[in-house]
Amino acid sequence: MTDHPSADSLSPGAAGLVLHTIVSDPDNPAKLWIGISAAGVFATEDGGKSWERRNRLSNAESCGHHDHPAAPRDGETGHCVHNMMRAPGGDDLLYQQNHHGVWRSSDGGRSWDDITPGLPSTFGFPIRVHPRDPNVIWTLPLNSDSGGRYPPDASAAVWKSEDGGATWNAKRNGLPQEACFFTVLRQAMAGDTHDPAGIYFGTNSGSVFASADEGESWDEVARHLPTILSVEVRAQT
């Protein structure tokens, strides 16, 4: 990666040039995707001997013009990736939340579709994919980096899509609906493999929320913790 042809063009974000997401293919250990802020998505299919930068828009004309430096431009999605997941199944279906939108790739990151329309903002950190259904995803939008990194209207909602991002619905039951100023960071949303699937997220204000019904309703299961940087789920044996 240090010697990648694009290395001299990489732009560190406010927190520096950070590799924060590594996505593997369980059927092919030589295949990996990584997300770097603010350099974008890279992929290898030979165990890291070579890397390909994969940020191309599938339809550049549909994204319009944006003045934000992290917004899509020049035929690419924008390089400040916040989180990325691979959907279950044999296809290289990827989803990412970046600094300026939510994106879907059906070809392993070689091209990306903008699936942000229907969400209340373009900014957010986590993205989560259902453990069995590749079309079910969750994200938690925030206002923006400059407009306050908290839910729009200070009213918390996890937004769920059941059709791969074509449409979105806000899931608010059990979440604070007034004076909600928390942030949910990039690694602070997790899921289990139960049926129905459980979804969990932690906040920078020290709360953990859990849903046992795939995001339809939520319970605060912990509070008054330090800032939560990440949430993981461990299977019971």
CSV table of C-alpha atoms in Angstrom, one decimal:
chain,number,residue,atom,x,y,z
A,1,MET,CA,0.0,0.0,0.0
A,2,THR,CA,2.9,2.4,0.7
A,3,ASP,CA,4.0,2.1,-2.9
A,4,HIS,CA,0.6,2.2,-4.4
A,5,PRO,CA,0.5,4.6,-7.5
A,6,SER,CA,-2.1,6.7,-5.7
A,7,ALA,CA,-0.1,7.2,-2.6
A,8,ASP,CA,1.0,10.7,-3.3
A,9,SER,CA,-2.7,11.8,-3.7
A,10,LEU,CA,-4.0,10.4,-0.4
A,11,SER,CA,-5.4,13.1,1.8
A,12,PRO,CA,-5.6,12.5,5.6
A,13,GLY,CA,-8.8,13.5,7.3
A,14,ALA,CA,-8.9,15.4,10.5
A,15,ALA,CA,-7.9,12.3,12.5
A,16,GLY,CA,-5.1,11.3,10.1
A,17,LEU,CA,-4.9,8.7,7.4
A,18,VAL,CA,-6.7,5.8,9.1
A,19,LEU,CA,-7.3,2.2,8.0
A,20,HIS,CA,-10.4,1.3,10.1
A,21,THR,CA,-12.3,-1.4,8.1
A,22,ILE,CA,-11.0,-4.8,6.9
A,23,VAL,CA,-13.6,-7.0,5.0
A,24,SER,CA,-12.8,-10.6,4.2
A,25,ASP,CA,-14.3,-13.2,1.9
A,26,PRO,CA,-14.9,-16.3,4.0
A,27,ASP,CA,-14.6,-18.5,0.9
A,28,ASN,CA,-11.4,-17.0,-0.4
A,29,PRO,CA,-8.7,-15.9,2.1
A,30,ALA,CA,-6.7,-14.2,-0.7
A,31,LYS,CA,-9.5,-11.6,-1.2
A,32,LEU,CA,-9.8,-8.6,1.1
A,33,TRP,CA,-11.4,-5.1,1.0
A,34,ILE,CA,-10.2,-2.2,3.2
A,35,GLY,CA,-11.7,1.2,4.0
A,36,ILE,CA,-9.3,4.1,4.6
A,37,SER,CA,-10.2,7.6,5.6
A,38,ALA,CA,-9.6,9.6,3.5
A,39,ALA,CA,-8.3,7.4,0.7
A,40,GLY,CA,-11.4,5.3,-0.1
A,41,VAL,CA,-11.8,1.6,-0.8
A,42,PHE,CA,-9.0,-0.7,-1.9
A,43,ALA,CA,-9.2,-4.4,-2.7
A,44,THR,CA,-6.8,-7.3,-3.2
A,45,GLU,CA,-7.4,-10.7,-4.7
A,46,ASP,CA,-3.9,-12.1,-4.2
A,47,GLY,CA,-3.5,-11.8,-0.4
A,48,GLY,CA,-2.2,-8.3,-0.4
A,49,LYS,CA,0.5,-8.6,-3.1
A,50,SER,CA,-1.3,-6.0,-5.2
A,51,TRP,CA,-4.1,-3.5,-4.4
A,52,GLU,CA,-6.7,-1.9,-6.6
A,53,ARG,CA,-8.4,1.4,-5.7
A,54,ARG,CA,-12.2,1.0,-6.0
A,55,ASN,CA,-14.2,4.2,-5.7
A,56,ARG,CA,-15.8,4.6,-9.1
A,57,LEU,CA,-19.4,5.8,-9.4
A,58,SER,CA,-21.7,3.6,-11.5
A,59,ASN,CA,-23.5,6.8,-12.7
A,60,ALA,CA,-21.6,10.0,-12.1
A,61,GLU,CA,-24.3,12.2,-13.6
A,62,SER,CA,-26.8,11.1,-10.9
A,63,CYS,CA,-24.8,12.5,-8.1
A,64,GLY,CA,-25.0,16.2,-9.1
A,65,HIS,CA,-22.6,18.8,-7.7
A,66,HIS,CA,-21.6,19.1,-4.1
A,67,ASP,CA,-19.2,21.6,-2.5
A,68,HIS,CA,-18.2,19.5,0.4
A,69,PRO,CA,-14.6,18.2,0.0
A,70,ALA,CA,-15.7,14.7,0.9
A,71,ALA,CA,-18.6,14.6,-1.5
A,72,PRO,CA,-18.6,12.5,-4.7
A,73,ARG,CA,-16.7,14.2,-7.6
A,74,ASP,CA,-14.6,13.3,-10.7
A,75,GLY,CA,-16.6,10.1,-11.1
A,76,GLU,CA,-15.8,8.7,-7.7
A,77,THR,CA,-17.8,8.3,-4.5
A,78,GLY,CA,-15.7,10.5,-2.2
A,79,HIS,CA,-12.7,9.0,-0.3
A,80,CYS,CA,-13.7,9.4,3.3
A,81,VAL,CA,-15.1,5.9,4.0
A,82,HIS,CA,-16.6,5.5,7.5
A,83,ASN,CA,-17.6,1.9,7.5
A,84,MET,CA,-18.1,-1.0,5.0
A,85,MET,CA,-19.6,-4.5,5.1
A,86,ARG,CA,-19.9,-7.4,2.7
A,87,ALA,CA,-23.4,-8.9,2.4
A,88,PRO,CA,-23.9,-12.7,3.0
A,89,GLY,CA,-23.9,-15.0,0.1
A,90,GLY,CA,-21.5,-15.8,-2.7
A,91,ASP,CA,-21.8,-12.4,-4.5
A,92,ASP,CA,-19.4,-9.6,-3.9
A,93,LEU,CA,-22.1,-7.3,-2.6
A,94,LEU,CA,-20.8,-4.4,-0.5
A,95,TYR,CA,-22.3,-1.5,1.4
A,96,GLN,CA,-20.6,1.5,2.7
A,97,GLN,CA,-21.5,4.6,4.7
A,98,ASN,CA,-19.0,7.4,4.0
A,99,HIS,CA,-18.7,11.0,4.8
A,100,HIS,CA,-21.2,12.0,2.2
A,101,GLY,CA,-23.7,9.2,1.6
A,102,VAL,CA,-24.6,5.5,1.7
A,103,TRP,CA,-23.4,3.4,-1.3
A,104,ARG,CA,-24.0,-0.1,-2.7
A,105,SER,CA,-21.7,-2.1,-5.0
A,106,SER,CA,-22.8,-5.4,-6.6
A,107,ASP,CA,-19.4,-6.0,-8.2
A,108,GLY,CA,-17.0,-6.0,-5.3
A,109,GLY,CA,-16.4,-2.3,-5.3
A,110,ARG,CA,-15.6,-1.8,-9.0
A,111,SER,CA,-18.6,0.5,-9.2
A,112,TRP,CA,-20.9,2.1,-6.6
A,113,ASP,CA,-24.5,3.1,-6.6
A,114,ASP,CA,-25.8,6.0,-4.5
A,115,ILE,CA,-28.5,4.7,-2.2
A,116,THR,CA,-28.7,7.8,0.1
A,117,PRO,CA,-32.1,9.1,-1.3
A,118,GLY,CA,-34.8,8.5,1.4
A,119,LEU,CA,-32.4,9.2,4.3
A,120,PRO,CA,-32.6,12.4,6.2
A,121,SER,CA,-28.9,13.2,5.8
A,122,THR,CA,-25.8,12.1,3.9
A,123,PHE,CA,-23.6,11.9,7.0
A,124,GLY,CA,-23.2,9.0,9.4
A,125,PHE,CA,-20.7,6.4,10.6
A,126,PRO,CA,-22.0,2.8,10.9
A,127,ILE,CA,-23.6,0.4,8.3
A,128,ARG,CA,-24.9,-3.0,9.2
A,129,VAL,CA,-26.1,-5.9,6.9
A,130,HIS,CA,-28.5,-8.7,7.9
A,131,PRO,CA,-26.7,-12.0,8.6
A,132,ARG,CA,-28.8,-13.9,6.0
A,133,ASP,CA,-30.7,-11.4,3.8
A,134,PRO,CA,-28.3,-9.3,1.6
A,135,ASN,CA,-31.0,-6.7,1.0
A,136,VAL,CA,-31.7,-5.8,4.6
A,137,ILE,CA,-29.4,-3.1,6.0
A,138,TRP,CA,-29.3,-0.6,8.8
A,139,THR,CA,-27.6,2.8,9.3
A,140,LEU,CA,-27.9,5.7,11.8
A,141,PRO,CA,-27.8,9.1,10.0
A,142,LEU,CA,-26.4,12.2,11.8
A,143,ASN,CA,-26.7,15.8,10.8
A,144,SER,CA,-23.2,16.5,9.4
A,145,ASP,CA,-19.7,17.1,10.6
A,146,SER,CA,-20.3,20.9,10.6
A,147,GLY,CA,-24.0,20.8,11.6
A,148,GLY,CA,-23.6,18.7,14.7
A,149,ARG,CA,-22.9,15.0,14.8
A,150,TYR,CA,-26.2,14.0,16.3
A,151,PRO,CA,-29.5,12.7,14.9
A,152,PRO,CA,-31.5,15.1,12.7
A,153,ASP,CA,-33.9,17.1,14.8
A,154,ALA,CA,-32.2,15.7,17.9
A,155,SER,CA,-34.6,12.7,17.5
A,156,ALA,CA,-32.9,9.3,17.3
A,157,ALA,CA,-33.8,6.7,14.6
A,158,VAL,CA,-32.1,3.7,13.1
A,159,TRP,CA,-33.0,3.7,9.4
A,160,LYS,CA,-33.7,0.3,7.8
A,161,SER,CA,-33.9,-0.8,4.2
A,162,GLU,CA,-35.3,-4.2,3.1
A,163,ASP,CA,-34.7,-3.7,-0.6
A,164,GLY,CA,-31.0,-3.0,-0.8
A,165,GLY,CA,-31.3,0.7,-0.2
A,166,ALA,CA,-34.0,1.4,-2.7
A,167,THR,CA,-36.3,2.6,0.1
A,168,TRP,CA,-35.7,3.4,3.8
A,169,ASN,CA,-37.9,3.5,6.9
A,170,ALA,CA,-37.1,5.1,10.3
A,171,LYS,CA,-37.3,2.8,13.3
A,172,ARG,CA,-37.8,5.0,16.4
A,173,ASN,CA,-39.7,2.8,18.9
A,174,GLY,CA,-37.8,2.9,22.2
A,175,LEU,CA,-35.2,5.5,21.1
A,176,PRO,CA,-35.0,9.0,22.6
A,177,GLN,CA,-37.1,11.4,20.5
A,178,GLU,CA,-36.2,14.8,22.2
A,179,ALA,CA,-32.9,16.5,23.0
A,180,CYS,CA,-30.9,13.5,21.6
A,181,PHE,CA,-27.4,14.7,20.9
A,182,PHE,CA,-25.4,11.5,20.9
A,183,THR,CA,-23.0,10.2,18.2
A,184,VAL,CA,-22.8,6.6,17.1
A,185,LEU,CA,-19.2,5.9,15.8
A,186,ARG,CA,-18.1,3.8,12.9
A,187,GLN,CA,-17.5,0.5,14.8
A,188,ALA,CA,-20.3,1.1,17.4
A,189,MET,CA,-23.1,-0.9,15.6
A,190,ALA,CA,-23.1,-4.8,15.7
A,191,GLY,CA,-25.5,-7.6,15.0
A,192,ASP,CA,-26.0,-11.3,15.9
A,193,THR,CA,-27.1,-14.2,13.9
A,194,HIS,CA,-30.4,-15.1,15.7
A,195,ASP,CA,-33.7,-15.4,13.9
A,196,PRO,CA,-34.9,-12.7,14.1
A,197,ALA,CA,-31.6,-11.0,14.0
A,198,GLY,CA,-30.5,-8.7,16.9
A,199,ILE,CA,-29.0,-5.3,16.3
A,200,TYR,CA,-27.0,-3.3,18.9
A,201,PHE,CA,-25.4,0.2,19.0
A,202,GLY,CA,-23.4,2.2,21.5
A,203,THR,CA,-23.2,6.0,21.8
A,204,ASN,CA,-20.6,8.5,22.7
A,205,SER,CA,-22.8,9.4,25.7
A,206,GLY,CA,-22.3,6.0,27.2
A,207,SER,CA,-25.6,4.2,26.3
A,208,VAL,CA,-26.1,0.8,24.6
A,209,PHE,CA,-29.3,0.1,22.7
A,210,ALA,CA,-30.4,-3.3,21.7
A,211,SER,CA,-33.1,-4.6,19.3
A,212,ALA,CA,-34.2,-8.3,19.4
A,213,ASP,CA,-36.6,-7.8,16.4
A,214,GLU,CA,-34.3,-6.6,13.6
A,215,GLY,CA,-34.6,-2.9,14.5
A,216,GLU,CA,-38.3,-2.6,14.8
A,217,SER,CA,-38.1,-1.7,18.6
A,218,TRP,CA,-35.3,-0.8,20.9
A,219,ASP,CA,-34.3,-1.0,24.6
A,220,GLU,CA,-31.6,0.9,26.4
A,221,VAL,CA,-29.6,-2.0,28.0
A,222,ALA,CA,-26.8,0.0,29.5
A,223,ARG,CA,-26.1,3.6,30.4
A,224,HIS,CA,-23.5,5.9,32.1
A,225,LEU,CA,-20.6,4.1,30.4
A,226,PRO,CA,-17.6,6.0,29.0
A,227,THR,CA,-17.7,6.9,25.3
A,228,ILE,CA,-18.3,3.7,23.3
A,229,LEU,CA,-16.0,3.3,20.4
A,230,SER,CA,-17.1,-0.2,19.3
A,231,VAL,CA,-19.7,-2.9,20.0
A,232,GLU,CA,-19.2,-6.6,19.4
A,233,VAL,CA,-21.5,-9.6,19.8
A,234,ARG,CA,-20.2,-12.9,21.0
A,235,ALA,CA,-22.2,-16.0,20.3
A,236,GLN,CA,-23.4,-18.0,23.3
A,237,THR,CA,-22.3,-21.6,23.5
